PDB file of C-alpha atoms in Angstrom:
ATOM      1  CA  UNK I  96     109.826  77.627  88.007  1.00 73.00           C
ATOM      2  CA  UNK I  97     109.623  77.774  91.890  1.00 83.00           C
ATOM      3  CA  UNK I  98     108.590  74.271  93.154  1.00 90.00           C
ATOM      4  CA  UNK I  99     109.650  72.339  96.150  1.00 95.00           C
ATOM      5  CA  UNK I 100     109.718  68.619  96.796  1.00 96.00           C
ATOM      6  CA  UNK I 101     109.177  66.733  99.452  1.00 97.00           C
ATOM      7  CA  UNK I 102     110.449  62.915  98.308  1.00 96.00           C
ATOM      8  CA  UNK I 103     108.799  61.327 101.566  1.00 96.00           C
ATOM      9  CA  UNK I 104     105.171  60.734 101.794  1.00 96.00           C
ATOM     10  CA  UNK I 105     106.242  59.140 105.464  1.00 97.00           C
ATOM     11  CA  UNK I 106     108.796  59.066 107.858  1.00 98.00           C
ATOM     12  CA  UNK I 107     108.497  56.899 110.705  1.00 98.00           C
ATOM     13  CA  UNK I 108     110.926  57.001 113.480  1.00 98.00           C
ATOM     14  CA  UNK I 109     111.074  56.049 117.223  1.00 98.00           C
ATOM     15  CA  UNK I 110     110.895  58.491 120.071  1.00 98.00           C
ATOM     16  CA  UNK I 111     114.062  59.805 121.281  1.00 97.00           C
ATOM     17  CA  UNK I 112     115.944  59.052 117.869  1.00 98.00           C
ATOM     18  CA  UNK I 113     117.041  61.789 115.727  1.00 98.00           C
ATOM     19  CA  UNK I 114     114.502  62.567 112.723  1.00 97.00           C
ATOM     20  CA  UNK I 115     115.058  64.486 109.456  1.00 98.00           C
ATOM     21  CA  UNK I 116     112.385  65.448 107.037  1.00 98.00           C
ATOM     22  CA  UNK I 117     113.812  66.334 103.387  1.00 98.00           C
ATOM     23  CA  UNK I 118     113.090  68.840 101.591  1.00 98.00           C
ATOM     24  CA  UNK I 119     114.684  69.773  98.222  1.00 97.00           C
ATOM     25  CA  UNK I 120     113.886  73.664  96.123  1.00 95.00           C
ATOM     26  CA  UNK I 121     113.821  75.235  92.650  1.00 93.00           C
ATOM     27  CA  UNK I 122     114.345  78.719  92.787  1.00 88.00           C
ATOM     28  CA  UNK I 123     115.090  81.512  90.393  1.00 84.00           C
ATOM     29  CA  UNK I 124     117.113  84.471  92.743  1.00 83.00           C
ATOM     30  CA  UNK I 125     117.866  83.820  96.386  1.00 85.00           C
ATOM     31  CA  UNK I 126     115.613  81.094  98.527  1.00 90.00           C
ATOM     32  CA  UNK I 127     113.546  82.102 101.415  1.00 91.00           C
ATOM     33  CA  UNK I 128     112.238  78.825 102.712  1.00 95.00           C
ATOM     34  CA  UNK I 129     109.984  77.850 105.347  1.00 96.00           C
ATOM     35  CA  UNK I 130     108.889  74.798 107.501  1.00 98.00           C
ATOM     36  CA  UNK I 131     105.176  74.751 108.656  1.00 97.00           C
ATOM     37  CA  UNK I 132     103.470  72.106 110.801  1.00 97.00           C
ATOM     38  CA  UNK I 133      99.901  70.538 110.689  1.00 96.00           C
ATOM     39  CA  UNK I 134      97.908  68.888 113.444  1.00 94.00           C
ATOM     40  CA  UNK I 135      94.854  67.031 112.670  1.00 89.00           C
ATOM     41  CA  UNK I 136      92.098  69.326 111.958  1.00 85.00           C
ATOM     42  CA  UNK I 137      94.387  72.526 112.729  1.00 89.00           C
ATOM     43  CA  UNK I 138      95.804  75.267 110.150  1.00 90.00           C
ATOM     44  CA  UNK I 139      99.473  75.368 109.352  1.00 94.00           C
ATOM     45  CA  UNK I 140     101.923  76.369 112.206  1.00 95.00           C
ATOM     46  CA  UNK I 141     104.837  77.958 111.257  1.00 95.00           C
ATOM     47  CA  UNK I 142     108.354  76.150 112.719  1.00 97.00           C
ATOM     48  CA  UNK I 143     111.001  78.042 111.297  1.00 96.00           C
ATOM     49  CA  UNK I 144     112.609  79.930 108.162  1.00 95.00           C
ATOM     50  CA  UNK I 145     115.608  80.413 105.876  1.00 95.00           C
ATOM     51  CA  UNK I 146     116.033  84.237 104.664  1.00 91.00           C
ATOM     52  CA  UNK I 147     119.802  84.750 105.003  1.00 87.00           C
ATOM     53  CA  UNK I 148     123.132  84.011 107.416  1.00 88.00           C
ATOM     54  CA  UNK I 149     123.614  80.825 108.944  1.00 91.00           C
ATOM     55  CA  UNK I 150     122.742  77.694 107.421  1.00 93.00           C
ATOM     56  CA  UNK I 151     121.470  75.947 110.463  1.00 96.00           C
ATOM     57  CA  UNK I 152     118.522  77.420 111.283  1.00 96.00           C
ATOM     58  CA  UNK I 153     116.601  76.892 115.086  1.00 96.00           C
ATOM     59  CA  UNK I 154     113.031  76.839 115.372  1.00 95.00           C
ATOM     60  CA  UNK I 155     109.848  76.203 117.489  1.00 93.00           C
ATOM     61  CA  UNK I 156     109.563  72.924 119.492  1.00 93.00           C
ATOM     62  CA  UNK I 157     113.288  72.248 119.368  1.00 96.00           C
ATOM     63  CA  UNK I 158     113.370  71.691 115.472  1.00 97.00           C
ATOM     64  CA  UNK I 159     116.043  73.075 113.476  1.00 97.00           C
ATOM     65  CA  UNK I 160     116.851  72.826 109.659  1.00 98.00           C
ATOM     66  CA  UNK I 161     119.980  72.900 107.349  1.00 96.00           C
ATOM     67  CA  UNK I 162     120.324  75.083 104.499  1.00 96.00           C
ATOM     68  CA  UNK I 163     122.634  74.082 101.703  1.00 96.00           C
ATOM     69  CA  UNK I 164     122.798  75.787  98.797  1.00 94.00           C
ATOM     70  CA  UNK I 165     124.635  73.330  96.662  1.00 94.00           C
ATOM     71  CA  UNK I 166     122.356  70.330  97.032  1.00 96.00           C
ATOM     72  CA  UNK I 167     119.460  73.228  97.095  1.00 96.00           C
ATOM     73  CA  UNK I 168     118.262  71.052 100.196  1.00 97.00           C
ATOM     74  CA  UNK I 169     116.368  72.394 103.423  1.00 98.00           C
ATOM     75  CA  UNK I 170     116.135  69.708 105.408  1.00 98.00           C
ATOM     76  CA  UNK I 171     114.433  69.731 108.873  1.00 98.00           C
ATOM     77  CA  UNK I 172     115.682  67.900 111.551  1.00 98.00           C
ATOM     78  CA  UNK I 173     115.089  67.294 115.449  1.00 98.00           C
ATOM     79  CA  UNK I 174     117.891  65.615 117.671  1.00 97.00           C
ATOM     80  CA  UNK I 175     115.304  63.852 120.142  1.00 97.00           C
ATOM     81  CA  UNK I 176     112.100  62.801 118.466  1.00 97.00           C
ATOM     82  CA  UNK I 177     108.346  62.799 120.394  1.00 97.00           C
ATOM     83  CA  UNK I 178     105.617  61.202 119.843  1.00 97.00           C
ATOM     84  CA  UNK I 179     103.723  64.542 120.359  1.00 96.00           C
ATOM     85  CA  UNK I 180     105.980  65.273 117.192  1.00 97.00           C
ATOM     86  CA  UNK I 181     103.678  62.844 114.978  1.00 97.00           C
ATOM     87  CA  UNK I 182     101.650  65.482 112.448  1.00 97.00           C
ATOM     88  CA  UNK I 183     102.193  66.615 108.527  1.00 97.00           C
ATOM     89  CA  UNK I 184     105.204  68.520 107.713  1.00 98.00           C
ATOM     90  CA  UNK I 185     105.123  71.188 104.868  1.00 97.00           C
ATOM     91  CA  UNK I 186     108.494  72.563 103.224  1.00 97.00           C
ATOM     92  CA  UNK I 187     107.182  75.839 101.331  1.00 95.00           C
ATOM     93  CA  UNK I 188     109.412  78.536  99.205  1.00 93.00           C
ATOM     94  CA  UNK I 189     108.764  82.017  98.849  1.00 89.00           C
ATOM     95  CA  UNK I 190     107.773  82.782  95.110  1.00 83.00           C
ATOM     96  CA  UNK I 191     108.756  86.336  94.387  1.00 76.00           C
ATOM     97  CA  UNK I 192     107.431  86.892  91.310  1.00 73.00           C
ATOM     98  CA  UNK I 193     104.560  88.629  91.983  1.00 64.00           C
ATOM     99  CA  UNK I 194     106.087  92.176  92.641  1.00 61.00           C
ATOM    100  CA  UNK I 195     108.084  90.517  95.965  1.00 57.00           C
ATOM    101  CA  UNK I 196     104.751  90.053  97.700  1.00 65.00           C
ATOM    102  CA  UNK I 197     104.246  86.478  99.482  1.00 67.00           C
ATOM    103  CA  UNK I 198     103.168  83.500  97.523  1.00 82.00           C
ATOM    104  CA  UNK I 199     103.978  80.364  99.151  1.00 88.00           C
ATOM    105  CA  UNK I 200     104.425  77.567  97.344  1.00 91.00           C
ATOM    106  CA  UNK I 201     104.104  74.105  99.422  1.00 94.00           C
ATOM    107  CA  UNK I 202     105.915  71.060  99.170  1.00 96.00           C
ATOM    108  CA  UNK I 203     103.158  67.736  99.124  1.00 96.00           C
ATOM    109  CA  UNK I 204     103.782  67.027 102.617  1.00 97.00           C
ATOM    110  CA  UNK I 205     105.372  64.297 104.337  1.00 98.00           C
ATOM    111  CA  UNK I 206     103.670  62.611 107.032  1.00 97.00           C
ATOM    112  CA  UNK I 207     106.216  62.096 110.528  1.00 98.00           C
ATOM    113  CA  UNK I 208     104.870  59.188 112.756  1.00 97.00           C
ATOM    114  CA  UNK I 209     106.951  59.153 115.860  1.00 97.00           C
ATOM    115  CA  UNK I 210     106.740  55.283 117.314  1.00 96.00           C
ATOM    116  CA  UNK I 211     107.011  54.918 121.133  1.00 94.00           C
TER     117      UNK I 211
ATOM    118  CA  UNK L  38      93.063  85.841 121.624  1.00 61.00           C
ATOM    119  CA  UNK L  39      92.707  84.167 117.951  1.00 67.00           C
ATOM    120  CA  UNK L  40      95.067  85.581 115.885  1.00 92.00           C
ATOM    121  CA  UNK L  41      93.355  83.911 112.277  1.00 96.00           C
ATOM    122  CA  UNK L  42      89.461  83.039 112.486  1.00 96.00           C
ATOM    123  CA  UNK L  43      87.613  81.296 110.215  1.00 96.00           C
ATOM    124  CA  UNK L  44      83.991  80.926 109.958  1.00 96.00           C
ATOM    125  CA  UNK L  45      82.571  78.096 109.671  1.00 97.00           C
ATOM    126  CA  UNK L  46      84.359  75.413 110.489  1.00 96.00           C
ATOM    127  CA  UNK L  47      81.956  72.713 109.007  1.00 97.00           C
ATOM    128  CA  UNK L  48      80.193  73.336 105.875  1.00 97.00           C
ATOM    129  CA  UNK L  49      78.159  70.462 104.138  1.00 97.00           C
ATOM    130  CA  UNK L  50      76.026  71.577 101.440  1.00 97.00           C
ATOM    131  CA  UNK L  51      74.241  70.449  97.852  1.00 97.00           C
ATOM    132  CA  UNK L  52      75.892  71.010  94.662  1.00 97.00           C
ATOM    133  CA  UNK L  53      74.175  74.174  93.132  1.00 97.00           C
ATOM    134  CA  UNK L  54      74.134  76.044  96.193  1.00 97.00           C
ATOM    135  CA  UNK L  55      75.764  79.157  96.911  1.00 97.00           C
ATOM    136  CA  UNK L  56      78.065  79.760  99.821  1.00 97.00           C
ATOM    137  CA  UNK L  57      80.235  82.009 102.001  1.00 97.00           C
ATOM    138  CA  UNK L  58      83.161  81.707 104.426  1.00 98.00           C
ATOM    139  CA  UNK L  59      84.654  84.660 106.478  1.00 97.00           C
ATOM    140  CA  UNK L  60      87.665  85.477 107.592  1.00 97.00           C
ATOM    141  CA  UNK L  61      89.671  87.733 109.976  1.00 97.00           C
ATOM    142  CA  UNK L  62      92.628  88.579 111.496  1.00 97.00           C
ATOM    143  CA  UNK L  63      93.714  90.648 114.325  1.00 96.00           C
ATOM    144  CA  UNK L  64      97.632  90.626 113.867  1.00 95.00           C
ATOM    145  CA  UNK L  65      97.546  93.758 112.114  1.00 93.00           C
ATOM    146  CA  UNK L  66      98.641  92.354 108.809  1.00 93.00           C
ATOM    147  CA  UNK L  67      97.907  93.873 105.119  1.00 92.00           C
ATOM    148  CA  UNK L  68      97.936  91.021 103.154  1.00 92.00           C
ATOM    149  CA  UNK L  69      95.678  87.845 103.684  1.00 94.00           C
ATOM    150  CA  UNK L  70      95.135  84.751 101.444  1.00 94.00           C
ATOM    151  CA  UNK L  71      92.924  81.795 100.845  1.00 95.00           C
ATOM    152  CA  UNK L  72      94.689  78.525 100.269  1.00 95.00           C
ATOM    153  CA  UNK L  73      92.749  75.252  99.106  1.00 96.00           C
ATOM    154  CA  UNK L  74      93.604  71.992 100.908  1.00 96.00           C
ATOM    155  CA  UNK L  75      92.666  69.071  98.905  1.00 94.00           C
ATOM    156  CA  UNK L  76      92.012  65.393  99.904  1.00 92.00           C
ATOM    157  CA  UNK L  77      95.559  64.233  99.578  1.00 92.00           C
ATOM    158  CA  UNK L  78      96.633  67.467 101.696  1.00 92.00           C
ATOM    159  CA  UNK L  79      98.155  69.258  98.885  1.00 94.00           C
ATOM    160  CA  UNK L  80      97.973  73.253  99.264  1.00 94.00           C
ATOM    161  CA  UNK L  81      97.646  75.553  96.512  1.00 92.00           C
ATOM    162  CA  UNK L  82      96.735  79.105  96.574  1.00 92.00           C
ATOM    163  CA  UNK L  83      93.762  80.615  95.200  1.00 94.00           C
ATOM    164  CA  UNK L  84      93.842  84.528  96.219  1.00 91.00           C
ATOM    165  CA  UNK L  85      95.846  87.286  97.901  1.00 91.00           C
ATOM    166  CA  UNK L  86      94.612  90.708  99.117  1.00 90.00           C
ATOM    167  CA  UNK L  87      97.065  93.617 100.097  1.00 88.00           C
ATOM    168  CA  UNK L  88      94.982  96.424 101.954  1.00 85.00           C
ATOM    169  CA  UNK L  89      91.993  94.828 100.087  1.00 83.00           C
ATOM    170  CA  UNK L  90      93.536  95.476  96.851  1.00 87.00           C
ATOM    171  CA  UNK L  91      93.690  92.184  95.022  1.00 88.00           C
ATOM    172  CA  UNK L  92      97.197  91.251  94.243  1.00 85.00           C
ATOM    173  CA  UNK L  93      97.300  87.164  93.637  1.00 83.00           C
ATOM    174  CA  UNK L  94      94.732  85.392  91.554  1.00 85.00           C
ATOM    175  CA  UNK L  95      95.295  82.106  90.560  1.00 85.00           C
ATOM    176  CA  UNK L  96      93.697  80.252  88.147  1.00 78.00           C
ATOM    177  CA  UNK L  97      90.288  79.367  89.840  1.00 86.00           C
ATOM    178  CA  UNK L  98      86.913  79.643  88.562  1.00 90.00           C
ATOM    179  CA  UNK L  99      84.658  82.917  88.396  1.00 91.00           C
ATOM    180  CA  UNK L 100      82.211  81.069  91.396  1.00 95.00           C
ATOM    181  CA  UNK L 101      84.877  81.723  93.567  1.00 95.00           C
ATOM    182  CA  UNK L 102      85.058  85.491  94.486  1.00 94.00           C
ATOM    183  CA  UNK L 103      86.749  86.731  97.273  1.00 93.00           C
ATOM    184  CA  UNK L 104      86.193  90.339  98.948  1.00 93.00           C
ATOM    185  CA  UNK L 105      88.130  92.138 101.317  1.00 93.00           C
ATOM    186  CA  UNK L 106      85.774  94.842 103.117  1.00 92.00           C
ATOM    187  CA  UNK L 107      89.015  96.035 105.298  1.00 91.00           C
ATOM    188  CA  UNK L 108      92.340  94.994 105.866  1.00 90.00           C
ATOM    189  CA  UNK L 109      91.550  92.782 108.524  1.00 95.00           C
ATOM    190  CA  UNK L 110      89.284  90.626 106.524  1.00 96.00           C
ATOM    191  CA  UNK L 111      88.730  88.365 103.584  1.00 96.00           C
ATOM    192  CA  UNK L 112      85.744  86.219 102.769  1.00 96.00           C
ATOM    193  CA  UNK L 113      85.219  83.940 100.099  1.00 97.00           C
ATOM    194  CA  UNK L 114      81.819  83.372  98.319  1.00 97.00           C
ATOM    195  CA  UNK L 115      81.606  80.387  95.701  1.00 96.00           C
ATOM    196  CA  UNK L 116      78.583  80.049  93.638  1.00 96.00           C
ATOM    197  CA  UNK L 117      77.239  77.136  92.192  1.00 97.00           C
ATOM    198  CA  UNK L 118      78.875  74.774  94.263  1.00 97.00           C
ATOM    199  CA  UNK L 119      80.078  71.414  92.602  1.00 96.00           C
ATOM    200  CA  UNK L 120      81.747  68.371  93.993  1.00 96.00           C
ATOM    201  CA  UNK L 121      85.281  69.010  93.112  1.00 94.00           C
ATOM    202  CA  UNK L 122      84.739  72.131  95.263  1.00 96.00           C
ATOM    203  CA  UNK L 123      85.284  69.673  98.300  1.00 97.00           C
ATOM    204  CA  UNK L 124      88.294  70.663 100.437  1.00 97.00           C
ATOM    205  CA  UNK L 125      89.417  72.203 103.166  1.00 97.00           C
ATOM    206  CA  UNK L 126      89.978  76.041 102.710  1.00 97.00           C
ATOM    207  CA  UNK L 127      92.132  78.134 104.879  1.00 97.00           C
ATOM    208  CA  UNK L 128      92.703  81.570 105.109  1.00 96.00           C
ATOM    209  CA  UNK L 129      95.861  83.290 106.382  1.00 95.00           C
ATOM    210  CA  UNK L 130      97.212  86.241 106.484  1.00 95.00           C
ATOM    211  CA  UNK L 131     101.367  88.035 106.825  1.00 92.00           C
ATOM    212  CA  UNK L 132     102.995  91.639 106.663  1.00 89.00           C
ATOM    213  CA  UNK L 133     102.660  91.380 102.801  1.00 79.00           C
ATOM    214  CA  UNK L 134     105.818  93.090 101.972  1.00 75.00           C
ATOM    215  CA  UNK L 135     108.500  91.442 103.968  1.00 81.00           C
ATOM    216  CA  UNK L 136     110.471  88.534 103.073  1.00 79.00           C
ATOM    217  CA  UNK L 137     110.836  87.213 106.125  1.00 83.00           C
ATOM    218  CA  UNK L 138     106.931  87.587 107.648  1.00 87.00           C
ATOM    219  CA  UNK L 139     105.955  83.761 108.036  1.00 90.00           C
ATOM    220  CA  UNK L 140     102.193  83.004 106.625  1.00 92.00           C
ATOM    221  CA  UNK L 141      99.733  82.394 110.025  1.00 94.00           C
ATOM    222  CA  UNK L 142      96.784  80.238 109.223  1.00 95.00           C
ATOM    223  CA  UNK L 143      93.589  79.802 110.606  1.00 96.00           C
ATOM    224  CA  UNK L 144      92.203  76.612 111.561  1.00 94.00           C
ATOM    225  CA  UNK L 145      90.538  75.775 108.003  1.00 96.00           C
ATOM    226  CA  UNK L 146      86.840  75.307 106.743  1.00 97.00           C
ATOM    227  CA  UNK L 147      85.822  72.232 105.572  1.00 96.00           C
ATOM    228  CA  UNK L 148      83.327  72.260 102.420  1.00 97.00           C
ATOM    229  CA  UNK L 149      81.797  69.081 101.658  1.00 97.00           C
ATOM    230  CA  UNK L 150      79.128  69.521  98.765  1.00 97.00           C
ATOM    231  CA  UNK L 151      77.218  66.402  98.323  1.00 96.00           C
TER     232      UNK L 151
END
């Protein structure tokens, strides 16, 4: 079955420190992975994706993610956290079973709290 | 320059009523979706349309009926609303056949059934 796990409900980090939000996946076939961010009362915003190629993917707002095939992980990272990064972060994997059409399966979300 | 817009933003109604949520995208995408986000923030796909054709229909009660008059619009009609329908409903769009095409989401419709 296609699935995504985000093991942490919440991540707390001090401003200026590096942050990591964890994601592991389970897919049959090649994984197509995405990170989204959701601010309060807003829709999800696309941050970055891994389709193929370099394992380190750079995205919006200084975020990056590292694809690790052996560990089936796709952790989101940022070298220096900002208070404004505080939000809900979702990892997602594309489910390719339905004739290849887009269907994203989302993890349960991780709330990131960056403290001044 | 709104990309994916949903109306209304908030919807408060009583059990048993019928209501609709509208969605429009101006991104030129050929595929649109409805996702439901529950009170624990869990997101689950409900429906997907590609060029007005239904391609994904998850195990959603028959009371939910999507309609796509054209590829830029996907509306959601809900009959006989129940308390458990209270959630935030998100519309999204993408280039359906492109594996690297991310979904673009609207800002959601918060439905409260009393």
